[in-house]
Coordinates of C-alpha atoms and ligand atoms in Angstrom, one line a residue:
M28 CA -9.3 30.5 14.0
D29 CA -8.8 28.4 16.5
Q30 CA -5.7 27.3 18.6
F31 CA -4.1 24.0 20.2
V32 CA -2.6 24.9 24.2
I33 CA -0.5 22.0 24.3
N34 CA 1.4 21.4 27.5
G35 CA 3.5 18.7 27.0
G36 CA 5.1 15.8 29.3
S37 CA 2.4 14.0 30.9
P38 CA 1.9 10.0 29.5
L39 CA -0.9 8.6 27.9
E40 CA -2.3 6.9 29.8
G41 CA -6.0 4.5 29.6
E42 CA -8.0 3.7 26.3
V43 CA -9.0 5.2 23.3
T44 CA -11.4 4.4 20.3
V45 CA -11.0 5.2 16.8
S46 CA -14.2 6.8 14.9
G47 CA -15.2 6.1 11.7
A48 CA -12.7 6.1 8.8
K49 CA -13.0 9.9 6.8
N50 CA -11.6 8.1 3.4
A51 CA -13.6 5.4 3.4
V52 CA -17.1 7.4 4.3
L53 CA -15.8 10.2 1.5
P54 CA -16.0 8.1 -1.8
I55 CA -19.0 6.0 0.2
L56 CA -21.1 9.3 0.9
A57 CA -20.5 10.1 -3.1
A58 CA -21.5 7.2 -3.7
T59 CA -24.8 7.1 -2.5
V60 CA -25.8 9.1 -5.9
L61 CA -25.5 5.6 -7.3
G62 CA -28.0 4.3 -5.2
D63 CA -32.0 4.5 -5.3
G64 CA -33.8 6.0 -2.5
Q65 CA -32.5 6.6 1.4
S66 CA -28.8 4.9 2.5
V67 CA -27.9 4.5 5.9
I68 CA -24.3 5.1 6.7
N69 CA -23.3 3.5 10.2
N70 CA -20.0 4.7 11.9
V71 CA -19.7 8.2 10.2
P72 CA -16.6 10.8 11.8
K73 CA -17.7 14.1 13.0
L74 CA -15.5 15.4 10.5
H75 CA -15.3 18.9 8.8
D76 CA -14.4 17.1 5.5
V77 CA -17.9 14.5 6.2
K78 CA -19.7 18.3 6.6
V79 CA -18.6 19.5 3.6
M80 CA -19.2 16.6 1.6
K81 CA -22.9 16.1 3.2
E82 CA -23.1 20.4 1.7
V83 CA -21.9 18.7 -1.6
L84 CA -24.9 16.1 -1.9
E85 CA -27.7 18.7 -0.8
N86 CA -26.2 21.2 -3.4
L87 CA -27.0 18.5 -6.0
G88 CA -30.9 17.8 -4.0
A89 CA -30.2 14.7 -1.9
K90 CA -31.9 15.2 1.2
V91 CA -29.6 15.3 4.6
Q92 CA -30.3 14.0 7.9
D93 CA -27.6 13.6 10.1
D94 CA -27.9 11.9 13.3
S95 CA -24.6 11.4 15.4
E96 CA -22.3 8.8 13.5
Q97 CA -25.3 7.9 11.5
I98 CA -26.2 9.8 8.0
M99 CA -29.5 9.3 6.8
I100 CA -28.8 10.2 2.7
D101 CA -31.9 9.8 0.3
T102 CA -30.9 10.9 -3.2
S103 CA -33.8 10.3 -5.3
T104 CA -34.3 13.9 -5.3
V105 CA -30.8 14.8 -6.5
N106 CA -31.4 16.7 -9.7
C107 CA -28.0 18.3 -11.2
C108 CA -24.7 17.4 -11.5
E109 CA -22.9 20.6 -11.1
I110 CA -20.8 21.0 -8.1
P111 CA -20.1 24.3 -7.3
E112 CA -16.5 26.4 -8.0
N113 CA -17.1 26.8 -3.7
L114 CA -17.6 24.0 -2.8
M115 CA -14.7 22.5 -5.1
R116 CA -12.1 24.7 -3.5
K117 CA -13.0 23.8 0.1
M118 CA -12.5 19.9 -0.4
R119 CA -10.6 18.2 -2.9
A120 CA -12.9 14.9 -2.6
T121 CA -15.4 16.5 -4.1
V122 CA -14.2 14.8 -7.2
F123 CA -15.6 11.5 -6.3
L124 CA -18.5 12.6 -7.8
M125 CA -17.7 12.7 -11.0
G126 CA -17.9 8.6 -11.1
P127 CA -21.7 8.7 -9.6
L128 CA -22.9 11.7 -11.6
V129 CA -21.8 10.2 -15.0
A130 CA -22.6 7.2 -14.1
R131 CA -26.5 8.5 -13.2
F132 CA -26.6 10.8 -15.5
G133 CA -24.8 11.2 -18.1
K134 CA -22.9 14.3 -17.0
V135 CA -21.0 15.8 -14.7
K136 CA -20.1 20.0 -14.7
I137 CA -16.7 20.7 -11.9
S138 CA -14.3 23.5 -11.4
Q139 CA -10.5 21.7 -12.1
P140 CA -9.8 21.1 -8.7
G141 CA -7.4 22.9 -7.4
G142 CA -3.1 21.6 -5.8
C143 CA -3.2 22.3 -1.8
S144 CA -0.1 22.1 0.2
I145 CA 1.0 18.7 0.3
G146 CA 1.2 18.8 -3.5
P147 CA -0.9 19.4 -7.1
R148 CA -2.6 16.8 -6.5
P149 CA -4.1 16.2 -10.5
I150 CA -6.7 14.1 -11.6
D151 CA -5.8 13.2 -15.1
L152 CA -5.7 9.6 -14.1
H153 CA -9.4 9.7 -13.1
L154 CA -10.1 11.5 -16.3
K155 CA -8.4 9.0 -18.5
G156 CA -10.3 6.2 -16.9
L157 CA -13.9 8.3 -17.3
E158 CA -13.0 8.7 -21.0
A159 CA -11.8 5.2 -21.2
L160 CA -15.9 4.5 -20.5
G161 CA -17.0 6.6 -23.1
V162 CA -17.2 10.2 -21.1
E163 CA -15.8 13.2 -22.6
F164 CA -14.8 16.0 -21.0
K165 CA -14.1 19.7 -22.4
Q166 CA -12.6 22.9 -19.8
R167 CA -15.0 25.6 -20.6
H168 CA -14.3 28.3 -18.6
G169 CA -12.0 26.8 -15.3
A170 CA -14.6 24.2 -16.1
L171 CA -14.8 20.6 -16.7
E172 CA -17.8 19.2 -18.4
G173 CA -17.9 15.5 -18.2
T174 CA -20.9 13.9 -20.9
V175 CA -21.6 10.3 -22.5
D176 CA -24.3 8.8 -23.8
Q177 CA -24.0 5.4 -22.6
L178 CA -21.0 4.3 -20.5
V179 CA -19.3 1.1 -22.1
G180 CA -17.3 -1.2 -19.6
A181 CA -13.2 -1.1 -20.9
E182 CA -9.7 -1.9 -20.1
I183 CA -8.6 0.8 -17.7
H184 CA -4.2 0.7 -17.0
L185 CA -3.5 3.2 -14.2
D186 CA 0.3 4.5 -14.6
F187 CA 0.3 5.2 -11.2
P188 CA -2.1 3.3 -8.3
S189 CA -4.0 6.4 -7.7
V190 CA -6.9 6.3 -4.7
G191 CA -8.9 8.5 -5.3
A192 CA -9.5 7.5 -9.3
T193 CA -9.6 3.7 -8.7
E194 CA -12.4 4.5 -6.3
N195 CA -13.5 7.0 -9.3
I196 CA -13.7 4.0 -11.8
M197 CA -15.4 1.9 -9.7
M198 CA -18.0 3.8 -9.3
A199 CA -18.7 4.4 -12.8
A200 CA -18.3 1.1 -14.0
T201 CA -20.6 -0.1 -12.2
K202 CA -23.5 1.1 -14.6
A203 CA -21.2 0.9 -17.6
E204 CA -22.8 -2.0 -20.0
G205 CA -20.2 -4.7 -20.1
E206 CA -17.4 -5.5 -18.0
T207 CA -14.7 -3.2 -16.9
L208 CA -11.0 -4.1 -16.2
I209 CA -9.2 -1.6 -14.1
Y210 CA -5.3 -2.9 -14.0
N211 CA -3.0 -1.6 -11.5
A212 CA -5.4 -0.5 -9.3
A213 CA -5.5 1.0 -5.4
K214 CA -4.8 -2.0 -2.5
E215 CA -5.7 0.6 0.6
P216 CA -8.6 -0.7 3.2
E217 CA -11.1 2.1 1.6
I218 CA -11.0 0.0 -1.7
I219 CA -12.3 -2.9 -0.7
D220 CA -14.8 -1.2 1.8
L221 CA -16.0 1.3 -0.9
Q222 CA -16.3 -2.6 -3.2
N223 CA -18.4 -4.3 0.1
Y224 CA -20.8 -0.6 0.1
L225 CA -21.1 -0.6 -4.0
N226 CA -22.0 -5.0 -4.2
R227 CA -23.9 -3.9 -0.9
L228 CA -26.2 -1.8 -4.0
G229 CA -26.4 -4.2 -6.1
A230 CA -22.8 -4.2 -7.8
S231 CA -20.8 -6.4 -9.2
I232 CA -17.3 -6.0 -8.4
R233 CA -14.4 -8.3 -7.5
G234 CA -10.6 -7.7 -6.5
A235 CA -10.9 -4.7 -4.5
G236 CA -7.5 -5.0 -2.1
T237 CA -6.4 -6.7 -5.0
N238 CA -4.1 -4.5 -8.3
V239 CA -6.8 -5.9 -10.5
I240 CA -10.4 -5.0 -10.1
K241 CA -13.5 -6.6 -12.5
V242 CA -17.0 -5.0 -12.4
K243 CA -19.6 -5.9 -14.0
G244 CA -22.1 -3.1 -15.3
V245 CA -26.2 -3.7 -14.0
Q246 CA -29.1 -1.6 -14.6
E247 CA -30.2 -0.6 -10.4
L248 CA -28.3 -0.6 -7.1
Q249 CA -31.1 0.3 -4.9
A250 CA -30.0 1.9 -1.1
V251 CA -28.6 0.3 1.8
E252 CA -27.4 0.7 5.6
Y253 CA -23.8 0.9 5.7
Q254 CA -21.4 0.3 8.4
V255 CA -17.8 2.3 8.4
I256 CA -14.3 0.5 8.7
P257 CA -12.5 2.0 11.3
D258 CA -10.2 5.1 10.6
R259 CA -6.4 2.9 9.6
I260 CA -4.1 7.1 10.2
E261 CA -6.1 7.4 13.2
A262 CA -5.5 4.9 15.1
G263 CA -1.8 5.1 14.0
T264 CA -1.4 8.0 14.6
F265 CA -2.2 7.2 18.4
L266 CA -0.1 3.9 18.7
V267 CA 2.8 7.0 18.5
A268 CA 0.8 9.6 20.9
A269 CA 1.5 6.1 23.5
A270 CA 4.7 6.1 22.5
I271 CA 6.2 9.2 22.2
T272 CA 4.2 10.3 25.7
K273 CA 6.2 7.1 26.9
G274 CA 2.5 5.9 27.7
N275 CA 0.6 2.7 28.1
V276 CA -2.6 3.2 25.6
I277 CA -4.7 0.2 24.2
I278 CA -6.4 1.3 21.4
K279 CA -10.1 0.1 20.9
D280 CA -12.0 -0.6 17.2
V281 CA -8.6 -1.2 15.3
I282 CA -8.4 -3.4 12.4
P283 CA -4.8 -4.4 13.2
E284 CA -4.1 -5.4 9.2
H285 CA -5.1 -2.6 7.7
I286 CA -1.9 -0.6 10.0
E287 CA 0.1 -3.6 9.7
P288 CA 3.0 -1.6 8.2
V289 CA 3.3 0.7 11.2
I290 CA 2.9 -1.2 13.9
A291 CA 6.4 -3.0 12.1
K292 CA 8.3 0.5 11.8
L293 CA 7.1 0.6 15.6
N294 CA 8.3 -2.7 16.5
E295 CA 11.5 -2.0 14.5
A296 CA 12.4 0.8 16.6
G297 CA 11.8 -1.0 19.7
I298 CA 8.1 -0.7 20.9
E299 CA 6.5 -3.3 22.7
M300 CA 2.6 -3.5 21.1
K301 CA 0.4 -6.4 22.1
V302 CA -1.6 -7.0 19.0
E303 CA -4.9 -8.5 19.0
H304 CA -8.1 -8.7 16.8
N305 CA -9.9 -5.6 17.5
Q306 CA -7.6 -3.8 19.7
I307 CA -4.0 -2.6 19.7
E308 CA -2.3 -1.6 23.4
V309 CA 1.0 0.4 23.2
I310 CA 3.0 -0.2 26.4
G311 CA 5.9 2.7 26.0
K312 CA 9.8 3.2 26.3
E313 CA 12.3 6.0 27.5
D314 CA 14.4 5.1 24.1
W315 CA 13.3 3.9 20.6
K316 CA 16.1 3.4 17.9
G317 CA 16.2 5.3 14.7
I318 CA 14.9 4.1 11.4
N319 CA 15.0 3.8 7.8
I320 CA 11.3 4.5 6.0
K321 CA 9.6 5.0 2.8
T322 CA 6.4 5.9 2.2
L323 CA 4.7 4.0 -0.5
P324 CA 1.2 2.6 -1.5
Y325 CA -0.8 0.2 0.2
P326 CA 0.4 -2.5 1.9
G327 CA 3.6 0.0 2.1
L328 CA 4.1 2.2 4.8
P329 CA 1.4 4.4 4.3
T330 CA 1.8 8.4 3.2
D331 CA -0.7 9.6 5.8
M332 CA 1.3 8.4 8.5
Q333 CA 5.1 10.1 7.1
A334 CA 4.6 13.5 9.1
Q335 CA 3.7 11.4 12.5
L336 CA 6.6 9.7 12.7
M337 CA 8.6 12.0 11.9
T338 CA 8.2 13.5 14.8
F339 CA 8.0 10.6 16.5
L340 CA 11.6 9.6 15.3
S341 CA 12.6 13.1 16.3
L342 CA 13.2 11.8 19.3
A343 CA 15.1 8.9 18.1
E344 CA 18.7 7.6 19.5
D345 CA 20.0 7.7 16.3
T346 CA 19.9 8.7 13.1
S347 CA 16.5 7.7 10.4
I348 CA 16.3 9.2 6.8
I349 CA 12.7 9.4 5.5
T350 CA 11.8 9.3 2.1
E351 CA 8.2 10.4 0.7
N352 CA 7.7 8.3 -2.3
I353 CA 4.0 9.5 -3.3
F354 CA 3.4 13.6 -3.0
E355 CA 5.9 15.9 -3.7
N356 CA 5.9 18.4 -1.3
R357 CA 4.8 16.6 2.0
L358 CA 8.0 17.6 4.2
S359 CA 7.1 20.7 5.6
H360 CA 6.1 19.7 8.8
A361 CA 10.5 19.3 9.2
D362 CA 10.1 23.4 9.4
E363 CA 8.0 23.6 12.1
L364 CA 9.6 20.8 14.1
R365 CA 12.7 22.3 14.3
R366 CA 11.1 25.2 15.8
M367 CA 10.9 22.8 18.8
G368 CA 14.3 22.1 18.5
A369 CA 13.8 19.1 16.5
K370 CA 17.0 18.7 13.8
I371 CA 15.8 17.5 10.5
R372 CA 18.0 18.2 7.2
I373 CA 15.9 17.9 4.0
E374 CA 17.2 16.5 0.5
G375 CA 14.9 16.9 -2.3
N376 CA 11.8 13.9 -0.9
T377 CA 13.9 13.0 2.0
A378 CA 14.6 14.3 5.1
I379 CA 17.2 12.7 7.4
V380 CA 16.0 13.5 11.0
N381 CA 19.1 13.7 13.7
G382 CA 17.2 12.6 16.9
V383 CA 17.8 15.3 19.9
D384 CA 16.9 14.4 23.9
K385 CA 14.2 16.7 23.9
L386 CA 11.8 18.7 21.8
Y387 CA 10.8 22.8 23.2
G388 CA 7.3 24.1 23.2
T389 CA 6.6 27.2 21.5
N390 CA 4.1 28.8 18.6
V391 CA 3.8 26.6 15.5
R392 CA 1.1 26.3 12.4
A393 CA -0.3 23.6 11.0
T394 CA -0.5 23.1 7.4
D395 CA -2.1 20.5 6.0
L396 CA -4.4 17.5 8.0
R397 CA -1.0 15.7 9.1
A398 CA 1.3 18.1 9.4
G399 CA -1.6 19.0 11.8
A400 CA -1.0 16.1 13.8
A401 CA 2.1 16.0 14.1
L402 CA 2.5 19.2 16.0
V403 CA 0.2 17.8 18.4
L404 CA 2.2 14.3 18.7
A405 CA 5.5 17.0 19.6
G406 CA 3.6 19.5 21.9
L407 CA 2.3 16.5 24.1
A408 CA 5.9 15.3 24.2
A409 CA 7.7 19.1 24.2
E410 CA 8.6 20.6 27.4
G411 CA 6.5 23.3 28.0
E412 CA 3.5 24.9 26.4
T413 CA 2.7 24.5 22.4
I414 CA 0.8 26.4 20.8
I415 CA -0.9 25.0 17.4
E416 CA -2.7 27.7 14.8
N417 CA -4.7 26.8 11.8
I418 CA -6.2 24.4 13.7
Y419 CA -8.9 24.0 10.6
H420 CA -6.9 21.6 8.8
I421 CA -6.8 18.9 11.8
D422 CA -10.3 19.6 11.8
R423 CA -10.7 17.8 8.5
G424 CA -9.7 15.0 9.8
Y425 CA -9.8 14.5 13.4
E426 CA -12.8 13.7 15.8
Y427 CA -12.8 14.9 18.8
L428 CA -9.5 14.9 19.2
E429 CA -8.4 16.9 21.7
D430 CA -11.2 15.2 23.6
K431 CA -9.9 12.3 23.2
L432 CA -6.1 13.1 23.7
S433 CA -7.1 14.7 27.6
N434 CA -9.4 11.9 28.1
L435 CA -5.8 10.0 28.5
G436 CA -4.6 12.1 30.4
A437 CA -3.1 15.1 28.0
D438 CA -2.8 18.0 28.9
I439 CA -4.8 19.9 25.4
I440 CA -7.1 22.7 25.1
R441 CA -8.6 23.8 22.1
K442 CA -8.6 27.9 21.9
S443 CA -11.1 30.0 19.6
D444 CA -8.5 32.6 18.9
F445 CA -9.8 35.6 16.4
S446 CA -7.3 37.6 16.8
S447 CA -4.6 35.3 14.6
E448 CA -4.0 35.6 10.9
D449 CA -4.5 32.8 8.5
Ligands
EPZ523 C1 -6.0 9.9 -0.7 O1 -6.5 11.4 -1.9 C2 -6.3 10.0 0.5 N1 -7.4 11.0 0.6 C3 -5.2 10.8 0.5 O2 -5.8 11.0 2.1 C4 -3.8 9.9 0.8 O3 -2.5 10.6 1.2 C5 -3.9 9.5 -0.7 O4 -4.8 8.5 -1.1 C6 -2.9 8.8 -1.0 O5 -2.9 6.7 0.5 C7 -8.5 10.5 0.7 O6 -9.0 8.9 0.0 C8 -9.3 11.6 0.5 P1 -3.5 9.6 -4.9 P2 -5.5 10.7 -3.4 O7 -4.7 10.1 -6.1 O8 -6.7 10.0 -3.8 C9 -0.5 11.0 -8.5 C10 -5.3 12.9 4.3 O9 -4.6 13.2 4.4 N2 -2.5 11.5 -9.3 O10 -3.6 8.3 -4.7 O11 -5.7 12.3 -4.3 C11 -1.5 12.5 -7.1 O12 -0.5 14.0 -7.4 C12 -5.6 12.4 2.4 O13 -6.1 11.9 4.7 C13 -2.1 12.1 -10.2 O14 -0.9 12.1 -10.7 O15 -4.3 10.1 -3.8 C14 -0.3 11.3 -5.7 O16 1.2 12.5 -6.2 C15 -4.0 13.1 2.0 N3 -2.6 11.6 -10.9 C16 -0.1 10.6 -5.9 O17 -0.9 10.3 -7.6 C17 -4.1 11.3 -10.7 O18 -5.4 11.8 -12.0 C18 -1.5 9.6 -5.2 O19 -2.2 10.4 -5.1 C19 -4.6 11.0 -9.6 C20 -3.0 11.1 -8.7

């Protein structure tokens, strides 16, 4: 298992360019199944999760060719609707294929997706939405089979603005007869990106980014070329990396309004930033104030930035209260941060963080993607050496992280260590 070895204490300086958004490219890659012919997707980040999605598409019969940040996918040869268990287990985002497969073939077979370290990750809202469009699901030996003769548009009210459920329903509804209305839809920027891609295919969708999305079903969808938006969570992670190391960094190829809540919170803590239309400069400060944070659906503070901000606030001058409202179990990074000297108390879904003067390098373990990123940030700021195990979690969502950080002056290397247990 690979490790990161970080020697902390150097302020980051220089420029870094954000890669394409993981949480936009995964549903868009799934949606290529809807377009007949070869789609070309640009600004694709080199991530483990993208590699798995490519494997899933090839397993369905698609021809996939990737060339640096571009992927060409010919889905005219897709001939099956089953996602094998081993691929489902590798990545939960394979559930995004349910919508496209029932829209194209009228059937889908997946194994019940498992939970992960941040929560049980049910898909009841996905299933309810697809059932409202006419899909009938049956459980068979741990597999879930959905069939439908003809999808028919419906009014769907989501109990929770689930990102994945909104995306799956949008994709299925593109080929449903009549009109579909999705109420209480998720409003994340990645939903807008998916709407833009689907409309380029020939779909007729309006309202992404608001809580009501209207989809008018169409007969045909043609493959196209499309450029994915920048990754707002990677951008936010680099904002925090610059701030926590008291450095001076320009983060390029950013859409500032996508991370407005993170910018607002760092400003509240006393961090100075120069925000321009496609870049943000962080001017590091010697110290910063504790603040209170509650994660919420977009446009609230994203849950995917909570762990990184917890690391940042563990070095604040005073106390912060962090409440995780999206996932049931997304505070486990506090245990690892405590091993580095952080003073954090967990009460239910809330962390009380008492700022300390220093964190100290030691051996820690990544438990999920963003917890891993939070430990990298802690290592960058800590005194001494930090060794982070299980960094495959980090590779799922950050492209060339150690290279980008080294180019900013960080002392970080990747070690392929086959001795450590998972
Ligand atoms: C997407 O996950 C993102 N993943 C997550 O990013 C992100 O944290 C999450 O949205 C929230 O913004 C991708 O886009 C690939 P949800 P998703 O459905 O779609 C519950 C990262 O670090 N729920 O909005 O799974 C669910 O359990 C990852 O990049 C149901 O109860 O998120 C959770 O508590 C982590 N039933 C809450 O809703 C359902 O059918 C939010 O889930 C679906 C969800």
